[in-house]
Amino acid sequence: MLIRLAFLTLLLLLPDYTHAWPARVQQVTDGDTVVVLAAGDKESPMPLRLYGIDAPETDQSGGAAAQAQLAALLPAKAKVEVLPMTTDKYGRVVALIARKGVVVNGVMVATGNAWVEPRYCRARLCKKWRKAQTAAAKEKKGLWAEERPTAPWEWRKAQKPSK
């Protein structure tokens, strides 16, 4: 009951967004993308991007650890609640994903496996995530164990061929 109350409180803090819907995890693609099946749907897997965060790319330092952390938080067949926030340029739903009342987006930041994405994290909860990111960096958790971790958006930019 307390878990549902916490998630309902989150919904009230985000009144401009659509309602949450239940799903089951099918696969974790990387540290900020998961494939789910909406409850009652057995044939249409849907890739979801985690709202407000950016995890290292799979072949970037920290990428495998981020994917493993998200897979531990969202094992295959786990029941989750999906709160869509927007869609990205690839047409994927960008969402808050909660399991057992815990929003995993924030957990990824707090464990040092993702950055708060400064360009896109605009909801009120992003302020809390930024504080969690600062704490993870101070404690040298996850990617912050490196002396100068490279943010994924900077890493992707460096991978593009020069024109």
PDB file of C-alpha atoms in Angstrom, residues 38-129:
ATOM      1  CA  ALA A  38       2.228  -3.696 -22.050  1.00  0.00           C
ATOM      2  CA  ALA A  39      -0.062  -5.701 -19.785  1.00  0.00           C
ATOM      3  CA  GLY A  40      -2.423  -7.781 -21.903  1.00  0.00           C
ATOM      4  CA  ASP A  41      -0.220  -7.475 -24.998  1.00  0.00           C
ATOM      5  CA  LYS A  42       1.667 -10.627 -25.974  1.00  0.00           C
ATOM      6  CA  GLU A  43       2.893  -9.616 -29.422  1.00  0.00           C
ATOM      7  CA  SER A  44       4.128  -6.020 -29.532  1.00  0.00           C
ATOM      8  CA  PRO A  45       7.385  -5.448 -27.633  1.00  0.00           C
ATOM      9  CA  MET A  46       8.005  -1.747 -27.081  1.00  0.00           C
ATOM     10  CA  PRO A  47      11.418  -0.133 -26.517  1.00  0.00           C
ATOM     11  CA  LEU A  48      11.343   2.527 -23.790  1.00  0.00           C
ATOM     12  CA  ARG A  49      13.986   5.137 -23.076  1.00  0.00           C
ATOM     13  CA  LEU A  50      14.378   6.094 -19.421  1.00  0.00           C
ATOM     14  CA  TYR A  51      13.348   9.721 -18.938  1.00  0.00           C
ATOM     15  CA  GLY A  52      15.844  12.321 -17.786  1.00  0.00           C
ATOM     16  CA  ILE A  53      18.972  10.183 -17.695  1.00  0.00           C
ATOM     17  CA  ASP A  54      21.753   9.174 -20.045  1.00  0.00           C
ATOM     18  CA  ALA A  55      23.854   6.086 -19.331  1.00  0.00           C
ATOM     19  CA  PRO A  56      27.208   5.286 -20.927  1.00  0.00           C
ATOM     20  CA  GLU A  57      26.945   3.636 -24.325  1.00  0.00           C
ATOM     21  CA  THR A  58      27.472  -0.128 -24.439  1.00  0.00           C
ATOM     22  CA  ASP A  59      31.001   0.162 -25.883  1.00  0.00           C
ATOM     23  CA  GLN A  60      31.880   3.167 -23.721  1.00  0.00           C
ATOM     24  CA  SER A  61      33.647   2.820 -20.367  1.00  0.00           C
ATOM     25  CA  GLY A  62      30.936   2.080 -17.801  1.00  0.00           C
ATOM     26  CA  GLY A  63      28.444   0.931 -20.433  1.00  0.00           C
ATOM     27  CA  ALA A  64      28.462  -2.748 -19.499  1.00  0.00           C
ATOM     28  CA  ALA A  65      28.152  -1.908 -15.794  1.00  0.00           C
ATOM     29  CA  ALA A  66      25.209   0.425 -16.479  1.00  0.00           C
ATOM     30  CA  GLN A  67      23.445  -2.247 -18.514  1.00  0.00           C
ATOM     31  CA  ALA A  68      24.081  -4.827 -15.773  1.00  0.00           C
ATOM     32  CA  GLN A  69      22.722  -2.461 -13.105  1.00  0.00           C
ATOM     33  CA  LEU A  70      19.546  -1.777 -15.078  1.00  0.00           C
ATOM     34  CA  ALA A  71      19.117  -5.513 -15.748  1.00  0.00           C
ATOM     35  CA  ALA A  72      19.428  -6.161 -12.001  1.00  0.00           C
ATOM     36  CA  LEU A  73      16.774  -3.516 -11.303  1.00  0.00           C
ATOM     37  CA  LEU A  74      14.522  -4.723 -14.131  1.00  0.00           C
ATOM     38  CA  PRO A  75      14.942  -8.476 -14.601  1.00  0.00           C
ATOM     39  CA  ALA A  76      13.135 -10.242 -17.443  1.00  0.00           C
ATOM     40  CA  LYS A  77       9.414 -10.750 -16.756  1.00  0.00           C
ATOM     41  CA  ALA A  78       9.422  -8.186 -13.914  1.00  0.00           C
ATOM     42  CA  LYS A  79       6.195  -6.227 -13.511  1.00  0.00           C
ATOM     43  CA  VAL A  80       6.699  -2.478 -13.908  1.00  0.00           C
ATOM     44  CA  GLU A  81       4.653   0.696 -14.106  1.00  0.00           C
ATOM     45  CA  VAL A  82       5.413   2.967 -17.057  1.00  0.00           C
ATOM     46  CA  LEU A  83       4.719   6.694 -16.863  1.00  0.00           C
ATOM     47  CA  PRO A  84       5.236   8.153 -20.359  1.00  0.00           C
ATOM     48  CA  MET A  85       6.764  11.618 -20.367  1.00  0.00           C
ATOM     49  CA  THR A  86       7.424  12.227 -24.083  1.00  0.00           C
ATOM     50  CA  THR A  87       8.723  10.516 -27.219  1.00  0.00           C
ATOM     51  CA  ASP A  88      12.224  10.811 -28.631  1.00  0.00           C
ATOM     52  CA  LYS A  89      13.411  11.503 -32.186  1.00  0.00           C
ATOM     53  CA  TYR A  90      13.363   7.747 -32.882  1.00  0.00           C
ATOM     54  CA  GLY A  91       9.705   7.452 -31.872  1.00  0.00           C
ATOM     55  CA  ARG A  92      10.436   5.634 -28.616  1.00  0.00           C
ATOM     56  CA  VAL A  93       8.385   6.373 -25.539  1.00  0.00           C
ATOM     57  CA  VAL A  94      10.519   8.177 -22.963  1.00  0.00           C
ATOM     58  CA  ALA A  95       9.231   7.265 -19.517  1.00  0.00           C
ATOM     59  CA  LEU A  96       9.650   6.962 -15.809  1.00  0.00           C
ATOM     60  CA  ILE A  97       9.743   3.266 -14.991  1.00  0.00           C
ATOM     61  CA  ALA A  98       8.872   2.038 -11.523  1.00  0.00           C
ATOM     62  CA  ARG A  99       9.259  -1.425 -10.070  1.00  0.00           C
ATOM     63  CA  LYS A 100       7.779  -2.130  -6.657  1.00  0.00           C
ATOM     64  CA  GLY A 101       7.138   1.603  -6.271  1.00  0.00           C
ATOM     65  CA  VAL A 102      10.753   2.637  -6.919  1.00  0.00           C
ATOM     66  CA  VAL A 103      11.511   4.805  -9.962  1.00  0.00           C
ATOM     67  CA  VAL A 104      14.559   3.127 -11.496  1.00  0.00           C
ATOM     68  CA  ASN A 105      15.597   6.207 -13.484  1.00  0.00           C
ATOM     69  CA  GLY A 106      16.707   7.880 -10.248  1.00  0.00           C
ATOM     70  CA  VAL A 107      18.312   4.697  -8.940  1.00  0.00           C
ATOM     71  CA  MET A 108      20.535   4.561 -12.018  1.00  0.00           C
ATOM     72  CA  VAL A 109      21.791   8.073 -11.202  1.00  0.00           C
ATOM     73  CA  ALA A 110      22.151   7.423  -7.454  1.00  0.00           C
ATOM     74  CA  THR A 111      24.230   4.284  -8.074  1.00  0.00           C
ATOM     75  CA  GLY A 112      26.567   6.179 -10.395  1.00  0.00           C
ATOM     76  CA  ASN A 113      25.459   4.351 -13.542  1.00  0.00           C
ATOM     77  CA  ALA A 114      23.921   7.297 -15.401  1.00  0.00           C
ATOM     78  CA  TRP A 115      24.007  11.064 -15.634  1.00  0.00           C
ATOM     79  CA  VAL A 116      21.035  13.362 -15.300  1.00  0.00           C
ATOM     80  CA  GLU A 117      20.556  14.516 -18.907  1.00  0.00           C
ATOM     81  CA  PRO A 118      20.778  18.323 -18.566  1.00  0.00           C
ATOM     82  CA  ARG A 119      19.002  19.115 -21.854  1.00  0.00           C
ATOM     83  CA  TYR A 120      15.951  16.951 -21.261  1.00  0.00           C
ATOM     84  CA  CYS A 121      15.422  16.427 -17.539  1.00  0.00           C
ATOM     85  CA  ARG A 122      12.869  19.136 -16.746  1.00  0.00           C
ATOM     86  CA  ALA A 123      10.456  17.521 -14.270  1.00  0.00           C
ATOM     87  CA  ARG A 124      10.570  18.530 -10.598  1.00  0.00           C
ATOM     88  CA  LEU A 125      12.184  15.236  -9.627  1.00  0.00           C
ATOM     89  CA  CYS A 126      15.262  16.110 -11.725  1.00  0.00           C
ATOM     90  CA  LYS A 127      16.460  18.412  -8.951  1.00  0.00           C
ATOM     91  CA  LYS A 128      16.507  15.451  -6.563  1.00  0.00           C
ATOM     92  CA  TRP A 129      18.349  13.368  -9.167  1.00  0.00           C
TER      93      TRP A 129
END
